[in-house]
PDB file of C-alpha atoms in Angstrom:
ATOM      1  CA  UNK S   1       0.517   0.342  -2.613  1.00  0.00           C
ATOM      2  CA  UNK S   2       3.995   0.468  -3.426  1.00  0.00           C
ATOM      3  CA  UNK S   3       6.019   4.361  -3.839  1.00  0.00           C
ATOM      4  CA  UNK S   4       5.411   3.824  -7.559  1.00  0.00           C
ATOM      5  CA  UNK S   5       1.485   3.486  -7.438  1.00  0.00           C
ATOM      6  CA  UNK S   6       1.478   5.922  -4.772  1.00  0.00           C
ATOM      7  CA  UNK S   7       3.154   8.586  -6.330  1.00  0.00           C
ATOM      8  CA  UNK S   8       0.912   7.626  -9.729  1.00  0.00           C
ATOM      9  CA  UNK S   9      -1.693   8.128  -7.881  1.00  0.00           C
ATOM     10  CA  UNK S  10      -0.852  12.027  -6.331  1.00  0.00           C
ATOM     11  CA  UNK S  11      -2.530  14.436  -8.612  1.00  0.00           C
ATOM     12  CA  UNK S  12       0.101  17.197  -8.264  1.00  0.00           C
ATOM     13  CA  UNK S  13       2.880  14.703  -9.932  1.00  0.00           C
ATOM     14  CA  UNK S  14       2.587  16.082 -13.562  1.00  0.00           C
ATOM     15  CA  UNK S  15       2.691  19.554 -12.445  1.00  0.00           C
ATOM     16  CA  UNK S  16       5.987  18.599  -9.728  1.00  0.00           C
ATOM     17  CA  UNK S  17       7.695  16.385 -12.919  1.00  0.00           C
ATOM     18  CA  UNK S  18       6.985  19.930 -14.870  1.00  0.00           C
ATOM     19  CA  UNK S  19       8.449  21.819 -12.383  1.00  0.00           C
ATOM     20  CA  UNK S  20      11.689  19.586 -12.575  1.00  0.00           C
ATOM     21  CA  UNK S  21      11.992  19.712 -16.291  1.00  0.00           C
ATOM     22  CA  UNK S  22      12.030  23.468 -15.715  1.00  0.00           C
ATOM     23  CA  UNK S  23      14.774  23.142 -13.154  1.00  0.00           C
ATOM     24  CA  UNK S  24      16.921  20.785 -15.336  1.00  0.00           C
ATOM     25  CA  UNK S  25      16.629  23.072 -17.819  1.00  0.00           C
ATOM     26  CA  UNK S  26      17.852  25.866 -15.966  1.00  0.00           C
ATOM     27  CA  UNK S  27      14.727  28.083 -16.301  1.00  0.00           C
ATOM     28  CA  UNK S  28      15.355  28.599 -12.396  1.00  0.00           C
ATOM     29  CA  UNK S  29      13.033  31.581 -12.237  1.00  0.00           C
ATOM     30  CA  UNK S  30      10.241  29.628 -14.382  1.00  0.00           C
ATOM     31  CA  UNK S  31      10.580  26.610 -11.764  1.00  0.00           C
ATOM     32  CA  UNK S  32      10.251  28.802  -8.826  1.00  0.00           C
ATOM     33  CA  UNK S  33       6.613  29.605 -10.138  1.00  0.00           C
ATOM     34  CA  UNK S  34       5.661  26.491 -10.882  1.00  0.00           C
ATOM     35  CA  UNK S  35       6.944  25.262  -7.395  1.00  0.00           C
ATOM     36  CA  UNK S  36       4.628  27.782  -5.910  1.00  0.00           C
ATOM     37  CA  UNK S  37       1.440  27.342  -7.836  1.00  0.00           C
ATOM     38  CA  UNK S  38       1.963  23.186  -6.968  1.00  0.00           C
ATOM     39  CA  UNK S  39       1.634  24.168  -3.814  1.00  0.00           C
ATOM     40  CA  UNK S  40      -1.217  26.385  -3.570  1.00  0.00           C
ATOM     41  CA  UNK S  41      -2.880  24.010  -6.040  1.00  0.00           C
ATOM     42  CA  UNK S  42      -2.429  20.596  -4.384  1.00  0.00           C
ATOM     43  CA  UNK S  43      -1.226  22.058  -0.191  1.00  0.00           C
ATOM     44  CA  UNK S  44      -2.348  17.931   0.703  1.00  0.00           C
ATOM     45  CA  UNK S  45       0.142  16.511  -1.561  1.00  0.00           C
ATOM     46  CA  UNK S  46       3.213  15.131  -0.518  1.00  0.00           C
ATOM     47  CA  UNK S  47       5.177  16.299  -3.084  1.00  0.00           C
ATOM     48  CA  UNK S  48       4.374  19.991  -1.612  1.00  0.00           C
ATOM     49  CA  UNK S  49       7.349  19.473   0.644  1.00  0.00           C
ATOM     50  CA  UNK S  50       9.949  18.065  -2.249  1.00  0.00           C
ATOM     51  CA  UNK S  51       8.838  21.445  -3.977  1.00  0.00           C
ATOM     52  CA  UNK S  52       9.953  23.666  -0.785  1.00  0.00           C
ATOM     53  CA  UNK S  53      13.123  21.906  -0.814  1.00  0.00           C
ATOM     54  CA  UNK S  54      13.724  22.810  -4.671  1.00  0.00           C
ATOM     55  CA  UNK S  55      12.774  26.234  -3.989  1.00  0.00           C
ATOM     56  CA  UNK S  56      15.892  26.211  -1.897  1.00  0.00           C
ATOM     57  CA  UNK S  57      17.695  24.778  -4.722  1.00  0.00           C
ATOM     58  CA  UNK S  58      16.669  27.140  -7.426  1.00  0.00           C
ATOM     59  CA  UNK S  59      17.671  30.345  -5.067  1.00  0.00           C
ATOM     60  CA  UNK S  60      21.162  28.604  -5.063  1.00  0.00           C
ATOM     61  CA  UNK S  61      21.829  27.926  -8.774  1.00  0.00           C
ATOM     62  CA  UNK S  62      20.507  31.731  -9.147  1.00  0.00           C
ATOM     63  CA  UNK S  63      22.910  33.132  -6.454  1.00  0.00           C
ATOM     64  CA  UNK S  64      20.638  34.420  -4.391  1.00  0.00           C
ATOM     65  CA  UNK S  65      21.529  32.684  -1.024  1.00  0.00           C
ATOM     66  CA  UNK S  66      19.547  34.464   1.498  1.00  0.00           C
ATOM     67  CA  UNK S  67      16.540  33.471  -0.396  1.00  0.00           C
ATOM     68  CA  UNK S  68      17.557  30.012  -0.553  1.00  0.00           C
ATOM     69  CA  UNK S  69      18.546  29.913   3.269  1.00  0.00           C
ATOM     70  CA  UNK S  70      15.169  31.134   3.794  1.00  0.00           C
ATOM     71  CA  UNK S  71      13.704  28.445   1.609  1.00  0.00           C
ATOM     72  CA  UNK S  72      15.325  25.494   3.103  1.00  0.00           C
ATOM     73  CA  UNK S  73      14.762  26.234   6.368  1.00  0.00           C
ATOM     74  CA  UNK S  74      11.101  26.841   5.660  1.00  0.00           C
ATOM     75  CA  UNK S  75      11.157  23.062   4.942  1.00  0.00           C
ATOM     76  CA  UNK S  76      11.943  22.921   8.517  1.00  0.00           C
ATOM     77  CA  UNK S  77       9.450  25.256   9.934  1.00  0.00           C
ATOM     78  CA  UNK S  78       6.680  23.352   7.679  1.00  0.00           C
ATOM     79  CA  UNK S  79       7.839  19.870   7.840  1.00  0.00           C
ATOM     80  CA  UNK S  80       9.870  19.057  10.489  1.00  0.00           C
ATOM     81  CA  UNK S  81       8.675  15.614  10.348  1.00  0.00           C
ATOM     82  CA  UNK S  82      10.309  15.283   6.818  1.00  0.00           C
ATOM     83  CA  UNK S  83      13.173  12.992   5.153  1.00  0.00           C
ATOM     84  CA  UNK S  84      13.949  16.582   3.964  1.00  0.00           C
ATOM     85  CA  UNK S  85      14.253  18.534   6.758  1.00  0.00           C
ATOM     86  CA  UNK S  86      17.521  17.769   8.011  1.00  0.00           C
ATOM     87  CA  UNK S  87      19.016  17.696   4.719  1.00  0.00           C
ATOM     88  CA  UNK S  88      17.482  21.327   4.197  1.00  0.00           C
ATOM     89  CA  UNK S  89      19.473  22.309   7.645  1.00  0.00           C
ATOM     90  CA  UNK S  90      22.797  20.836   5.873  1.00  0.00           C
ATOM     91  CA  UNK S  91      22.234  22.827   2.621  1.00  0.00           C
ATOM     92  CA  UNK S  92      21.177  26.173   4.351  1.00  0.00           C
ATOM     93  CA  UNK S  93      23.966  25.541   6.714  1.00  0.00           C
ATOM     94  CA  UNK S  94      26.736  25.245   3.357  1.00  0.00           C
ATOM     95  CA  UNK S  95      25.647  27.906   1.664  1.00  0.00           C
ATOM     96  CA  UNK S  96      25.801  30.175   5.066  1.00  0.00           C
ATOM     97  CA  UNK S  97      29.641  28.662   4.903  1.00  0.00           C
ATOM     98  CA  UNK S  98      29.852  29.615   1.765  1.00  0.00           C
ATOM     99  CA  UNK S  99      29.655  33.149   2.514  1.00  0.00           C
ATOM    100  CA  UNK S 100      32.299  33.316   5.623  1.00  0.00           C
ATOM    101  CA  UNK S 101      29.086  32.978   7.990  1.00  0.00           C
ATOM    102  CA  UNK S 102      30.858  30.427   9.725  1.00  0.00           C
ATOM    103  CA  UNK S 103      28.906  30.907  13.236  1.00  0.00           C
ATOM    104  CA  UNK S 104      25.731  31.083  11.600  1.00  0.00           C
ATOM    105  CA  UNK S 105      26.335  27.615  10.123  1.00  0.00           C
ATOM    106  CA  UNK S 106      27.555  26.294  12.631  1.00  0.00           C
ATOM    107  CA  UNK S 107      24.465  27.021  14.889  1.00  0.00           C
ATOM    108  CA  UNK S 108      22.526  24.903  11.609  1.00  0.00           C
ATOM    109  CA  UNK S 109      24.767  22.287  11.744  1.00  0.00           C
ATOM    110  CA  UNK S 110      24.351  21.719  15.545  1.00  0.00           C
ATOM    111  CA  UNK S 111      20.580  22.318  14.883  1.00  0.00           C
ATOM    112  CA  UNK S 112      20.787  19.036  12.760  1.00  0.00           C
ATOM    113  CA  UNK S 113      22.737  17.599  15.460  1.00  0.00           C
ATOM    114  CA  UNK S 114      19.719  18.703  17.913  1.00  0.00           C
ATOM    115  CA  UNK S 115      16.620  17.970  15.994  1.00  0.00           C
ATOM    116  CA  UNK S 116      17.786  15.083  13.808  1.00  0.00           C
ATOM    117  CA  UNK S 117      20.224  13.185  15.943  1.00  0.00           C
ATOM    118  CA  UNK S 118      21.414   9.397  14.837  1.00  0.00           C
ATOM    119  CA  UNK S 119      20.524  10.570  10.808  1.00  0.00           C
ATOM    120  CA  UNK S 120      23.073  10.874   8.232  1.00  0.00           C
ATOM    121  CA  UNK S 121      22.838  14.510   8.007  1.00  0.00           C
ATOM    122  CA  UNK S 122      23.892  14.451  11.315  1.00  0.00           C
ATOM    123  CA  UNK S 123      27.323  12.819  10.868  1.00  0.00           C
ATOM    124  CA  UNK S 124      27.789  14.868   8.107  1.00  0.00           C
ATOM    125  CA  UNK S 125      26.908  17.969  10.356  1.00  0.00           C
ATOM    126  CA  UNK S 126      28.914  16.747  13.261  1.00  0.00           C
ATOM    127  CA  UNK S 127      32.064  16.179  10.880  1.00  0.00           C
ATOM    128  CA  UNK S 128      31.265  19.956   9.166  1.00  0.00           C
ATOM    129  CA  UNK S 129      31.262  21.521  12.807  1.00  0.00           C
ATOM    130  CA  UNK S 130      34.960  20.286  12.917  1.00  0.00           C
ATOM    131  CA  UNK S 131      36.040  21.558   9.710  1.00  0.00           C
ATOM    132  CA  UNK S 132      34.473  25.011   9.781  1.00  0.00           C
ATOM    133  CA  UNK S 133      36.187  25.174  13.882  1.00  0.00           C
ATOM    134  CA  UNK S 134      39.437  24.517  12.165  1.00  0.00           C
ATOM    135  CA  UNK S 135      38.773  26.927   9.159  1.00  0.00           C
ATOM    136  CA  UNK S 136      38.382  29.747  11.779  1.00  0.00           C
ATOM    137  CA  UNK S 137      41.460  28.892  13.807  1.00  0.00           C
ATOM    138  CA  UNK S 138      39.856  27.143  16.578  1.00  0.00           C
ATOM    139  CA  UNK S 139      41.959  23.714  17.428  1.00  0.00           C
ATOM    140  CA  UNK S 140      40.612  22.693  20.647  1.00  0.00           C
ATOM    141  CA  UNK S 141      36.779  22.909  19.455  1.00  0.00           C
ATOM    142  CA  UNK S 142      37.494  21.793  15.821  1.00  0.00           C
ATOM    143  CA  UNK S 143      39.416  18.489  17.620  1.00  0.00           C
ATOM    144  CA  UNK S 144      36.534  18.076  19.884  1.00  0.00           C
ATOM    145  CA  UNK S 145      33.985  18.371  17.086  1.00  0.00           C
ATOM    146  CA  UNK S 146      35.676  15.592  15.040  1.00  0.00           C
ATOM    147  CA  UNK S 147      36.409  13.281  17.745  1.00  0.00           C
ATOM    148  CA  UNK S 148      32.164  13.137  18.403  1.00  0.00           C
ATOM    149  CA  UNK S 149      32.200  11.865  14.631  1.00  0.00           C
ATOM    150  CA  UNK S 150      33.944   8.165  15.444  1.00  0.00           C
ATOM    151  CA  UNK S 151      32.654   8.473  19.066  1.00  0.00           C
ATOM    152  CA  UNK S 152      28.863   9.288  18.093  1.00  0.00           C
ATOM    153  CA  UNK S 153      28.276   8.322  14.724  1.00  0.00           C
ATOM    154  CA  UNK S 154      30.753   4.649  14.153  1.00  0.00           C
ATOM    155  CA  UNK S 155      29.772   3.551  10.975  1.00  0.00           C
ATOM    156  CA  UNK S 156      29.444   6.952   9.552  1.00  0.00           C
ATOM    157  CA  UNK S 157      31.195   7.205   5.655  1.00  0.00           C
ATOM    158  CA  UNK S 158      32.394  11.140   7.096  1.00  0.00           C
ATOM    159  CA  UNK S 159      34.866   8.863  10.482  1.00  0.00           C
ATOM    160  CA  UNK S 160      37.659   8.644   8.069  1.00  0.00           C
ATOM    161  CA  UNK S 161      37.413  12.028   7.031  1.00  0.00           C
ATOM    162  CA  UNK S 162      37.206  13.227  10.192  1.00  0.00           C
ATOM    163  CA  UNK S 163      40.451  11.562  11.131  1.00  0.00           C
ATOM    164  CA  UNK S 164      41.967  12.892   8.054  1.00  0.00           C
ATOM    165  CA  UNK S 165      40.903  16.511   9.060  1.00  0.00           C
ATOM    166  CA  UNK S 166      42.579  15.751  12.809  1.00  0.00           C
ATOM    167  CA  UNK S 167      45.767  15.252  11.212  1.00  0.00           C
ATOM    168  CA  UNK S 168      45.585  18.111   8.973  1.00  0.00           C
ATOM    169  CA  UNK S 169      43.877  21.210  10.880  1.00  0.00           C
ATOM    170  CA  UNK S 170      44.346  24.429   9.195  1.00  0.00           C
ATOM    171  CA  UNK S 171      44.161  22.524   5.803  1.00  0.00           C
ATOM    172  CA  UNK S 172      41.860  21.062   3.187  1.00  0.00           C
ATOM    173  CA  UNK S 173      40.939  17.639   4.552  1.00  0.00           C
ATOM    174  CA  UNK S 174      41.190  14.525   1.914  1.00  0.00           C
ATOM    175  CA  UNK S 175      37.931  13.425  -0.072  1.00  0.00           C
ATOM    176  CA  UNK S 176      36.104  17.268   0.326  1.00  0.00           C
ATOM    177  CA  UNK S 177      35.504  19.300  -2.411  1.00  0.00           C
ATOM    178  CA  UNK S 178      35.103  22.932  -0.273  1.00  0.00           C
ATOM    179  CA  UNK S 179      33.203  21.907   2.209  1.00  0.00           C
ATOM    180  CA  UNK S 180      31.206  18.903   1.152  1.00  0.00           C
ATOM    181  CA  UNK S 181      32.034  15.509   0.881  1.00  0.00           C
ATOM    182  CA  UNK S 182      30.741  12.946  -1.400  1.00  0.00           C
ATOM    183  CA  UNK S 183      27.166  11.806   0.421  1.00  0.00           C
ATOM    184  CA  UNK S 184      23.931  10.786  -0.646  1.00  0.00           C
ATOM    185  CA  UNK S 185      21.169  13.014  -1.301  1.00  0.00           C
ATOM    186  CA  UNK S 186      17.987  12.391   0.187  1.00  0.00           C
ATOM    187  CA  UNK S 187      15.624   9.274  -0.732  1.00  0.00           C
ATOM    188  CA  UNK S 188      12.097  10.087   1.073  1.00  0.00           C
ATOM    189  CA  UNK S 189       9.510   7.969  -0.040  1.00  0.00           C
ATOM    190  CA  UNK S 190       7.272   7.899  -1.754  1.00  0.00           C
ATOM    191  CA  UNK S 191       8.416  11.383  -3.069  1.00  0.00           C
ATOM    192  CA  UNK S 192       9.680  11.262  -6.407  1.00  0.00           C
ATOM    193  CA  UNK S 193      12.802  13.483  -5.513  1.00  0.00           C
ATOM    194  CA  UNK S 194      15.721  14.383  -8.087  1.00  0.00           C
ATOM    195  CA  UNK S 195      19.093  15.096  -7.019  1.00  0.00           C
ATOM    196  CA  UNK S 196      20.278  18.164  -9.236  1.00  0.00           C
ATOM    197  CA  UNK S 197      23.820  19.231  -9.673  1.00  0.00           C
ATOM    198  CA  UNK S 198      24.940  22.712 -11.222  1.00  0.00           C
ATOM    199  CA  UNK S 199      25.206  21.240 -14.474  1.00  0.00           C
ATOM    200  CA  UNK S 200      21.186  21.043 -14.776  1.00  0.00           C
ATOM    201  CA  UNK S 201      21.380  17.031 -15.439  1.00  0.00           C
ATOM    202  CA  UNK S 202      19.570  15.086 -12.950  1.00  0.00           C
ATOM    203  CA  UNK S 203      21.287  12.027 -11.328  1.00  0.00           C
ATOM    204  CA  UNK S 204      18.326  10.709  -9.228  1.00  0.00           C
ATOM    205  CA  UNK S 205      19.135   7.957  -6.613  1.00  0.00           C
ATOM    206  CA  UNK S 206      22.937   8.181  -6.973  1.00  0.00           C
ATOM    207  CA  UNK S 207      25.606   9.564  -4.573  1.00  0.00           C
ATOM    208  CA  UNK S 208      26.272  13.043  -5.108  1.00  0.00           C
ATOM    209  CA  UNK S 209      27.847  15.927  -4.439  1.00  0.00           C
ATOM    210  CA  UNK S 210      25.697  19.092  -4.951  1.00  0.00           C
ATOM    211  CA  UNK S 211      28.245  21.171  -3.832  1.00  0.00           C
ATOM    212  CA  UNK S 212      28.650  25.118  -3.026  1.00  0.00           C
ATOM    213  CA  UNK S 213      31.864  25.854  -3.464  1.00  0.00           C
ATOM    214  CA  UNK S 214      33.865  27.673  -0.337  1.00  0.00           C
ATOM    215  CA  UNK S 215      35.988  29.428  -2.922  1.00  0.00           C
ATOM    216  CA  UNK S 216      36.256  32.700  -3.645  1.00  0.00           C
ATOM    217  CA  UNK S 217      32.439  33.545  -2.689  1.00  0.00           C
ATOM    218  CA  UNK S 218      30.719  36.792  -3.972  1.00  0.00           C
ATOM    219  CA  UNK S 219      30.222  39.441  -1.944  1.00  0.00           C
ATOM    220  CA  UNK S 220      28.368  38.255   0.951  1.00  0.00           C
ATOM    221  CA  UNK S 221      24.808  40.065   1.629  1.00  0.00           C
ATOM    222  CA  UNK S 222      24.418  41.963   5.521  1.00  0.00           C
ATOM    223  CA  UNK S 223      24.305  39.123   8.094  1.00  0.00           C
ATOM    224  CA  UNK S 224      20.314  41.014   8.700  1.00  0.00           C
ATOM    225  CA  UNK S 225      19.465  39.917   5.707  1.00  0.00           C
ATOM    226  CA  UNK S 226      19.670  36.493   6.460  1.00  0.00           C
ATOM    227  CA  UNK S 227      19.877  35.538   9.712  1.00  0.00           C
ATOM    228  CA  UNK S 228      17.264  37.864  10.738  1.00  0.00           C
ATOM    229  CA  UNK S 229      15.077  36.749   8.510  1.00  0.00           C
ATOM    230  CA  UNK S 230      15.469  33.124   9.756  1.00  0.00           C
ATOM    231  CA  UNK S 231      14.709  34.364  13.258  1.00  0.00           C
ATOM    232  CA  UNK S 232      11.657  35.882  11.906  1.00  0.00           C
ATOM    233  CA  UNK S 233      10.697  32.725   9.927  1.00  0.00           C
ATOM    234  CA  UNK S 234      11.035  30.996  13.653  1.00  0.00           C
ATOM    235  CA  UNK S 235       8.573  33.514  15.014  1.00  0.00           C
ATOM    236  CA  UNK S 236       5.512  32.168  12.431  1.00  0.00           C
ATOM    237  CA  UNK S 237       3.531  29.219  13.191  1.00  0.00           C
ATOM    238  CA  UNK S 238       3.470  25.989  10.400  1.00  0.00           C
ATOM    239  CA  UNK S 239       1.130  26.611   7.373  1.00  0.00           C
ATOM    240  CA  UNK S 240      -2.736  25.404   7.405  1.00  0.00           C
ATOM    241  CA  UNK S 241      -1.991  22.528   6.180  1.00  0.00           C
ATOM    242  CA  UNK S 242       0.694  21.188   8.652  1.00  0.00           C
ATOM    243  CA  UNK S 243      -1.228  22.682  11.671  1.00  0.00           C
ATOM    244  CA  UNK S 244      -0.206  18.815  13.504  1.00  0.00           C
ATOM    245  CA  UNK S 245       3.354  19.591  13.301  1.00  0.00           C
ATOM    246  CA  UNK S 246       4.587  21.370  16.143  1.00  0.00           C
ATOM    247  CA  UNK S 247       8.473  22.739  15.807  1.00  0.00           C
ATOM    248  CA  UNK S 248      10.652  24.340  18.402  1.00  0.00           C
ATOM    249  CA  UNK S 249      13.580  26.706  17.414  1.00  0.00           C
ATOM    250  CA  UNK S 250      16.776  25.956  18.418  1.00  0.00           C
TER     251      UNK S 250
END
């Protein structure tokens, strides 16, 4: 069956395309509920894991980024397996940037690098590592971060950035907009996954930037609050459902 028929075929797809419309709309909270009940309603669904990854989403758009750290890394803990999961890394990873946690995001980014090596997210993570080295003052380790991106990852779109970033440490590198580049957003099939930027419109299948900006971030919440939370999250096994998957912290 192709991904059309298949996802046709899933049960839980009119109650994940509801969820969306409730997302695009910007009824973040409302989406958030209706992620939840899809999952609890159909846990053997594919889409189940598309629906953690929104999760993560919604917290974002709402400002509430230790929930959404939380959330995207549960997409990790549940589905390590998944197209999503190292893109979940990368978005838990900017929004940790986002709020001056630049160690903490760091340790995600080389988490991608760990668990995910040879992806996308991964050049993207390797090429981050650099920038976020630089944004704290450290030349040696931001050069050596950046010099793995041509070494490691050749045909990556992030080697001319990270040559751009080598000529300019301790400023904005070309092509970013804060910390994110231009890159594609994740195609799993046969998920029916929407790309969602903060204007609510959906761009699905196109490259774009969903981007938390570095600039001039709220108040950030006590490092406990998120960080130790993740290292509780580590500490509980997968779901019921994904009992197969096995995951080791980094």
């Amino acid at each position: 069956a192709s991904p059309a028929q298949v996802r046709a075929q899933d049960p839980a797809q009119p109650r994940y395309d509801a969820a969306l419309d409730l997302l695009m709309a910007r009824h973040f909270s409302e989406a958030i509920e209706a992620f939840r009940v899809l999952a609890v309603e159909y846990p053997d669904s594919k889409l189940v894991e598309d629906a953690q990854f929104h999760l993560g989403v919604c917290y974002t758009l709402l400002d509430q980024p230790d929930l959404a750290v939380m959330e995207y890394y549960r997409v990790v803990l549940d589905y390590p397996q998944s197209d999503l999961a190292p893109e979940a890394l990368v978005k838990a990873a900017e929004v940790l940037a986002a709020l001056d946690f630049y160690q903490d995001a760091i340790a995600m980014f080389s988490k991608v690098l760990k668990d995910y090596p040879g992806t996308e997210p991964a050049s993207y993570a390797q090429t981050c590592i650099g920038v976020l080295y630089g944004g704290m003052g450290d030349t040696e380790k931001a050069k050596a971060a950046l010099k793995k991106v041509a070494a490691n990852y050749p045909d990556s779109p992030y080697v001319e950035t990270a040559r751009e970033s080598l000529k300019k440490l301790g400023g904005q590198p070309a092509g970013w907009t804060g910390l994110s580049p231009k890159r594609q957003d994740p195609q799993p099939e046969p998920h029916n996954v929407a790309s969602v930027v903060p204007d609510g419109k959906e761009k699905a299948r196109e490259a774009v930037a969903f981007t938390i900006t570095a600039t001039a971030p709220p108040p950030p919440p006590p490092v406990s609050s998120i960080i130790d939370q993740i290292l509780l999250l580590d500490s509980i096994p997968p779901s019921h459902r994904n009992q197969k998957n096995t995951f080791s912290p980094g």
